[in-house]
XYZ file of C-alpha atoms in Angstrom:
342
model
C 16.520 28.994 21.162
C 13.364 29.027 19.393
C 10.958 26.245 20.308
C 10.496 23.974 16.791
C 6.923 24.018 15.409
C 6.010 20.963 12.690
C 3.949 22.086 9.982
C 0.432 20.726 10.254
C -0.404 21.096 6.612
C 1.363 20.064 3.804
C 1.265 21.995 0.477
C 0.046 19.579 -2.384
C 1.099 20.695 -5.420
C -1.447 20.790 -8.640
C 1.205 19.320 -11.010
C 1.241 16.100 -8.856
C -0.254 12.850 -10.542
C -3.194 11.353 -9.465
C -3.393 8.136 -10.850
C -1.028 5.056 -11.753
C -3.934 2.416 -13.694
C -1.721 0.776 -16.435
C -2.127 -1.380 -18.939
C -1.215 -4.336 -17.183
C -3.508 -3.415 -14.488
C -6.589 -3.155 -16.405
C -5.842 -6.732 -18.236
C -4.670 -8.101 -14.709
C -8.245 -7.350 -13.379
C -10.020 -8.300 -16.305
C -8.610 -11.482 -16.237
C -9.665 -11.973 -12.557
C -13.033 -11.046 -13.307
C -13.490 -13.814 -15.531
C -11.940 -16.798 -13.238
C -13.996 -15.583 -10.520
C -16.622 -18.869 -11.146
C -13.570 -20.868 -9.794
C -12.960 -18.745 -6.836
C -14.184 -19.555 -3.348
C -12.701 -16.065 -1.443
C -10.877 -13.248 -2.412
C -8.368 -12.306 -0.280
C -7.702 -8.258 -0.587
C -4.059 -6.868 0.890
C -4.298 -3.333 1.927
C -0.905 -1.347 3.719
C -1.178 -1.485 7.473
C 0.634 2.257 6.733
C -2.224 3.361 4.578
C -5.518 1.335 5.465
C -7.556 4.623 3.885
C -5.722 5.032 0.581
C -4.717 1.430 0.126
C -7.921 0.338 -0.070
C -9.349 0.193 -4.363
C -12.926 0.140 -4.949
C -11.658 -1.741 -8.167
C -12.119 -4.966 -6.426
C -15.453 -4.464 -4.671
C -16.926 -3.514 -8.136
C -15.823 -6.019 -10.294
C -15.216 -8.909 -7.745
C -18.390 -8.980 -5.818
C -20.299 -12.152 -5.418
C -17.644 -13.715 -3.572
C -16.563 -13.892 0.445
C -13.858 -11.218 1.151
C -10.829 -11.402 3.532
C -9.260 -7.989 4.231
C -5.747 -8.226 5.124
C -3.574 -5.484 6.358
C -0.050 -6.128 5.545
C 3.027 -4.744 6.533
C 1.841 -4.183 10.514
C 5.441 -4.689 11.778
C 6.051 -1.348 9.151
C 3.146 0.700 10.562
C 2.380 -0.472 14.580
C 4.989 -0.472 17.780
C 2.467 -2.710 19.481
C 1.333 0.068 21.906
C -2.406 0.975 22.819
C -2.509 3.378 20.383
C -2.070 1.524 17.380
C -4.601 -1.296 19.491
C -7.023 1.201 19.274
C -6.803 2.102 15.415
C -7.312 -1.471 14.876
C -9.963 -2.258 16.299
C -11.643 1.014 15.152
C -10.705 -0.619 11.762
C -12.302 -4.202 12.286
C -15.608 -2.547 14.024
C -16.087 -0.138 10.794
C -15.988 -3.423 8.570
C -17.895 -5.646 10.627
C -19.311 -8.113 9.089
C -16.608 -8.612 6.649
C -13.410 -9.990 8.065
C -10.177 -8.389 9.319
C -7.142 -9.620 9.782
C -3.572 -7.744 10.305
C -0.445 -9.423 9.414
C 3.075 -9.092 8.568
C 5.008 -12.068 6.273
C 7.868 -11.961 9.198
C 5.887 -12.989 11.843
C 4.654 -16.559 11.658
C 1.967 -16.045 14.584
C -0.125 -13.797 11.912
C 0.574 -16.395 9.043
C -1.015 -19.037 11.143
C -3.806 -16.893 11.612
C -4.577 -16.367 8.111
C -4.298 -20.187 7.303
C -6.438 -21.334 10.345
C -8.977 -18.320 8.229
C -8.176 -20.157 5.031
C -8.985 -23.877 6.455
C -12.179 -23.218 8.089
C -13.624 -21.635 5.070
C -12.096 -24.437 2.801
C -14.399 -26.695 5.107
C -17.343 -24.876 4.468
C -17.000 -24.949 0.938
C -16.895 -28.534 0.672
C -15.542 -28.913 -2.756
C -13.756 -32.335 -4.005
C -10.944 -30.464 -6.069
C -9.706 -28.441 -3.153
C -10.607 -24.438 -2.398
C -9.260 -22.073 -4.461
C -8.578 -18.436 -3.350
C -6.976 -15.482 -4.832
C -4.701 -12.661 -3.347
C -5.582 -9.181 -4.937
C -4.799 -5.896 -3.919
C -2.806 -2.420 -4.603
C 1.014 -2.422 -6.615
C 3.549 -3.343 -3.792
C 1.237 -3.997 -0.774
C 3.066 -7.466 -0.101
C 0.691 -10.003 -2.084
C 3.713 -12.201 -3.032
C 5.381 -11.935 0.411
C 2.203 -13.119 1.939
C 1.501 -15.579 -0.316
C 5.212 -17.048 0.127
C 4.764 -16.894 3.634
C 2.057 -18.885 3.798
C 2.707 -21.844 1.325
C 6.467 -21.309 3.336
C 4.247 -22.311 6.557
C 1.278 -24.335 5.263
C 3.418 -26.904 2.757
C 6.945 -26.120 3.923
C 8.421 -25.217 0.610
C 10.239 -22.418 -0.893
C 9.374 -19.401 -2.556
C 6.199 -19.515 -5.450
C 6.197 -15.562 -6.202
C 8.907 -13.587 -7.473
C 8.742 -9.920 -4.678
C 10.726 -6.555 -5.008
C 10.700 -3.482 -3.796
C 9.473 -1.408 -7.029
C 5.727 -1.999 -8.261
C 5.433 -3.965 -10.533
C 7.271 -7.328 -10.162
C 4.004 -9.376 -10.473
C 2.854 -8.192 -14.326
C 0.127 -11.509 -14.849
C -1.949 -14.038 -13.171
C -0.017 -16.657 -11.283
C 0.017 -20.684 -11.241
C -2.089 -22.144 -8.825
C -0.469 -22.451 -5.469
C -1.014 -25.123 -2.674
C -1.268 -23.267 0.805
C -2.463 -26.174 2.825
C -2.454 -30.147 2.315
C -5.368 -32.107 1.454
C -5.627 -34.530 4.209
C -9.026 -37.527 4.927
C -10.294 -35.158 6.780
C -10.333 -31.238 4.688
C -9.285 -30.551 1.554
C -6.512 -28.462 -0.214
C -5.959 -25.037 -0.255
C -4.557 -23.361 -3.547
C -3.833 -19.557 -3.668
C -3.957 -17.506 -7.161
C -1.428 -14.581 -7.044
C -2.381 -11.776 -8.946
C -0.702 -8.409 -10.457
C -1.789 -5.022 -8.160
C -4.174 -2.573 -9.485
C -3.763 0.768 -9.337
C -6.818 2.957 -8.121
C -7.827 4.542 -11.120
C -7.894 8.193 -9.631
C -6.793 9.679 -6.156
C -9.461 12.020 -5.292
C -7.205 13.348 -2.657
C -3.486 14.674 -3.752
C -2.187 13.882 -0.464
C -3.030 10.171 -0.205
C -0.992 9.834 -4.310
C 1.471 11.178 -1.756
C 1.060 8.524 0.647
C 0.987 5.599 -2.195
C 3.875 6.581 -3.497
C 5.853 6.845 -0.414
C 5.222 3.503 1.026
C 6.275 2.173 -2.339
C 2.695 1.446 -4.229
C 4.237 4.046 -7.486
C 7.592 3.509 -9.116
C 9.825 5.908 -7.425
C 10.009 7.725 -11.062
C 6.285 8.942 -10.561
C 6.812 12.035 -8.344
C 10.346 13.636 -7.768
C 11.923 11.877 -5.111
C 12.672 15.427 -2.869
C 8.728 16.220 -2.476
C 8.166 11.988 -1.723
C 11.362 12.928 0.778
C 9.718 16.515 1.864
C 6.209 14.395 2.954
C 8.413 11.908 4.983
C 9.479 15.005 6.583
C 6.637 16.316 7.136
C 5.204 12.773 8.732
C 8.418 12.290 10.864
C 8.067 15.814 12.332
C 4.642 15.160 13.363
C 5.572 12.055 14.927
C 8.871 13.137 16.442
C 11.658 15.491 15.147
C 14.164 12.900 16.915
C 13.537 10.410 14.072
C 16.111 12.050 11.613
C 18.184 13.814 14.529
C 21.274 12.118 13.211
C 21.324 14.063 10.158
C 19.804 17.361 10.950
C 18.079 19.159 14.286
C 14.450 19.875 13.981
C 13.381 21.838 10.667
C 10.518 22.181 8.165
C 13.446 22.321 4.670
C 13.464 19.195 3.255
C 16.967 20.479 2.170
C 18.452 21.094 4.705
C 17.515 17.304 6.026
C 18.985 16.141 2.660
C 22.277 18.249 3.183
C 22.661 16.658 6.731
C 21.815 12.820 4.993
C 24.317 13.915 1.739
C 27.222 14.572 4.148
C 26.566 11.706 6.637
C 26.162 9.425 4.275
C 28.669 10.456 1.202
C 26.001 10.995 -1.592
C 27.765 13.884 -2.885
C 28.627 14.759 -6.312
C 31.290 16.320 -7.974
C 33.190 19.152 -5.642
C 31.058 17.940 -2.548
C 27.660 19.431 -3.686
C 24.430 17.159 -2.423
C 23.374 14.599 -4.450
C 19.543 15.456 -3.215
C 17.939 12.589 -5.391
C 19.813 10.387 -4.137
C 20.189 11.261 -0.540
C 16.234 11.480 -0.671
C 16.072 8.339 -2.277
C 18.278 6.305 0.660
C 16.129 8.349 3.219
C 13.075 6.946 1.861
C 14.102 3.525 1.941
C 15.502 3.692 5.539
C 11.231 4.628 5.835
C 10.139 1.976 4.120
C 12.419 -0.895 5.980
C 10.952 0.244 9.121
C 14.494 2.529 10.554
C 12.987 5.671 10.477
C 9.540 5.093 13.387
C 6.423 2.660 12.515
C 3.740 4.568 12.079
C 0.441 5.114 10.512
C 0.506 7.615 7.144
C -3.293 7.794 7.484
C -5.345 9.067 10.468
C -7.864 6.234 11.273
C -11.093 7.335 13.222
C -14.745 6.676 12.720
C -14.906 9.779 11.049
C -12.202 9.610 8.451
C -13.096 6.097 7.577
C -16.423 7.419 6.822
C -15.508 9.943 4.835
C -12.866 8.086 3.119
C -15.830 5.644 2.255
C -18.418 8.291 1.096
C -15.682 10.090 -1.102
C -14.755 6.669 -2.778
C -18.131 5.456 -2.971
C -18.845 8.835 -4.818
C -15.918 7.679 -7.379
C -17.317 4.793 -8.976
C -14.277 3.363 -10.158
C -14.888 2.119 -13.536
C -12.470 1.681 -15.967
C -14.387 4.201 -18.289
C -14.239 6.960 -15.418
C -10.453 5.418 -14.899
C -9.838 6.104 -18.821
C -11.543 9.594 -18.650
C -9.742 11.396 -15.727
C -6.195 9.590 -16.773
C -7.083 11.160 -20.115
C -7.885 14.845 -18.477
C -4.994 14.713 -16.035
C -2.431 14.395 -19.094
C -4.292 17.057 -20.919
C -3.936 19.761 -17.773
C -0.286 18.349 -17.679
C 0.703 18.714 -21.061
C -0.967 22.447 -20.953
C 0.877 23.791 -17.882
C 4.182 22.507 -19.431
C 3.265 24.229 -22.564
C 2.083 27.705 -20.389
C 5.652 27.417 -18.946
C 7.521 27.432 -22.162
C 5.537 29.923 -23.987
């Protein structure tokens, strides 16, 4: 038998989108821009699965002037807890240095306490008499809400402030003010803005749109669900063929993976043919919810964070550049369809 050999490139295709900067996430960050007089930290969630891509130079452009607090979410997605994934962090926090990073996941109230012992001694050093207020920005479906209901959950011990979901999306405007922490005679309150996610406004790098919209920061409609299932594929291979082994042996087909999951699973259509989309689709998710490994989409090193912040940095990110490739982008798109009809 033929030893299996992963593919250690993945073929991006041209026709894939490179940018998801709506309407609602241009007005979202203007309107953050101008309540930033009232803000005494900003509190930006990137995914602990993509610390490269989920990172938007949207915020340090138009929200500078105030402290930052990096927070990777979704670690319990991304790490087993193993030297490995030790290492990557800390590579991580030393590249940043001096800002502050913290890692986290809403499910584990260690990490919550962590970010609210963060959030009380800067509150003190504000001194203010109306309490500190903070706001929680960051890319569509990085886990914003969930963090912010975990920690007014553990700070205040009430219920749920922020509506979550598992599309983009589900936070459209600026929320009420939200108490993280009791005043007390000796600190103030702490009161946490949640805000809609903003898109980057262009993905230099085809593969990282890939990334996005696999861990759930695009609406699943974006980019067909077989190439989002086909880059899973490719990932899992890397990491271990024995991830999907209950639906198919090793192999680079995407199909023949969805064949195995159709038939295991009973997403067949009429006269027993594959439902693909669908089968891709449930594959996905099992991904996302952590059943399918925790691991890292990105490969964090001195070097790639480097690059990753030169070829950023060389993207300004304004909403005029945003507006201007967007613009191009649908202009190539709407050509090659019209090349493949004529």
């Amino acid at each position: 038998m033929a030893t299996f050999l992963p593919r250690l490139v993945f073929p991006i295709l041209d026709s894939l989108p490179r940018s998801y900067f709506l309407g609602h996430h241009r007005a979202g960050l203007n309107k953050m821009k101008t309540m930033l007089s009232s803000i005494d930290l900003i509190i930006e969630c990137r995914d602990y699965r993509v610390p490269l891509s989920s990172r938007n130079p949207l915020f340090e452009e138009n929200l500078a002037g105030r402290q930052r607090l990096i927070v990777y979410t979704k670690q319990d997605l991304g790490s087993e807890g193993r030297e490995a994934d030790k290492l990557r962090e800390a590579t991580i926090r030393d590249f940043h240095a001096p800002t502050p990073i913290l890692f986290s996941s809403h499910k584990t109230p260690r990490s919550i306490r962590t970010i609210l012992s963060f959030a009380r001694s800067h509150a003190l050093s504000t001194n203010t008499l109306t309490g500190s207020r903070m706001m929680i920005v960051g890319m569509p479906n990085v886990g914003k809400s969930s963090l912010l209901n975990a920690l007014r959950q553990l700070g205040v011990h009430k219920g749920k402030a922020a509506q979550t979901g598992d599309q983009p999306g589900v936070t459209r405007k600026i929320g009420t003010t939200v108490k993280i922490i009791d005043a007390t005679d000796a600190e103030q309150g702490v009161y946490l803005v949640d805000t809609p996610g903003v898109f980057v406004p262009y993905v230099p790098n085809a593969e990282a749109m890939l990334k996005l919209a696999l861990c759930g920061s695009v609406k699943d409609t974006i980019i067909s669900p077989t190439t989002m299932a086909d880059y899973l594929l490719f990932q899992l291979s890397l990491q271990s063929p024995g991830l999907y082994g209950e639906w198919s042996p090793p192999t680079n087909d995407v199909m023949v993976l969805l064949a195995g999951v159709a038939q295991k699973t009973g997403r067949l259509q009429k006269g027993g043919v594959p439902d693909f989309d669908a089968s891709a689709l449930w594959l996905i998710q099992r991904w996302r919810t952590g059943h399918l490994g925790r691991f890292m989409l990105d490969r964090v090193t001195d070097e790639s964070l480097e690059r990753d912040h030169l070829e950023i940095g060389n993207l300004s990110g304004s909403l005029s550049q945003a507006r201007r490739l967007g613009k191009e982008e649908r202009r190539q798109r709407s050509k090659a369809r019209h090349v493949e009809a004529g």
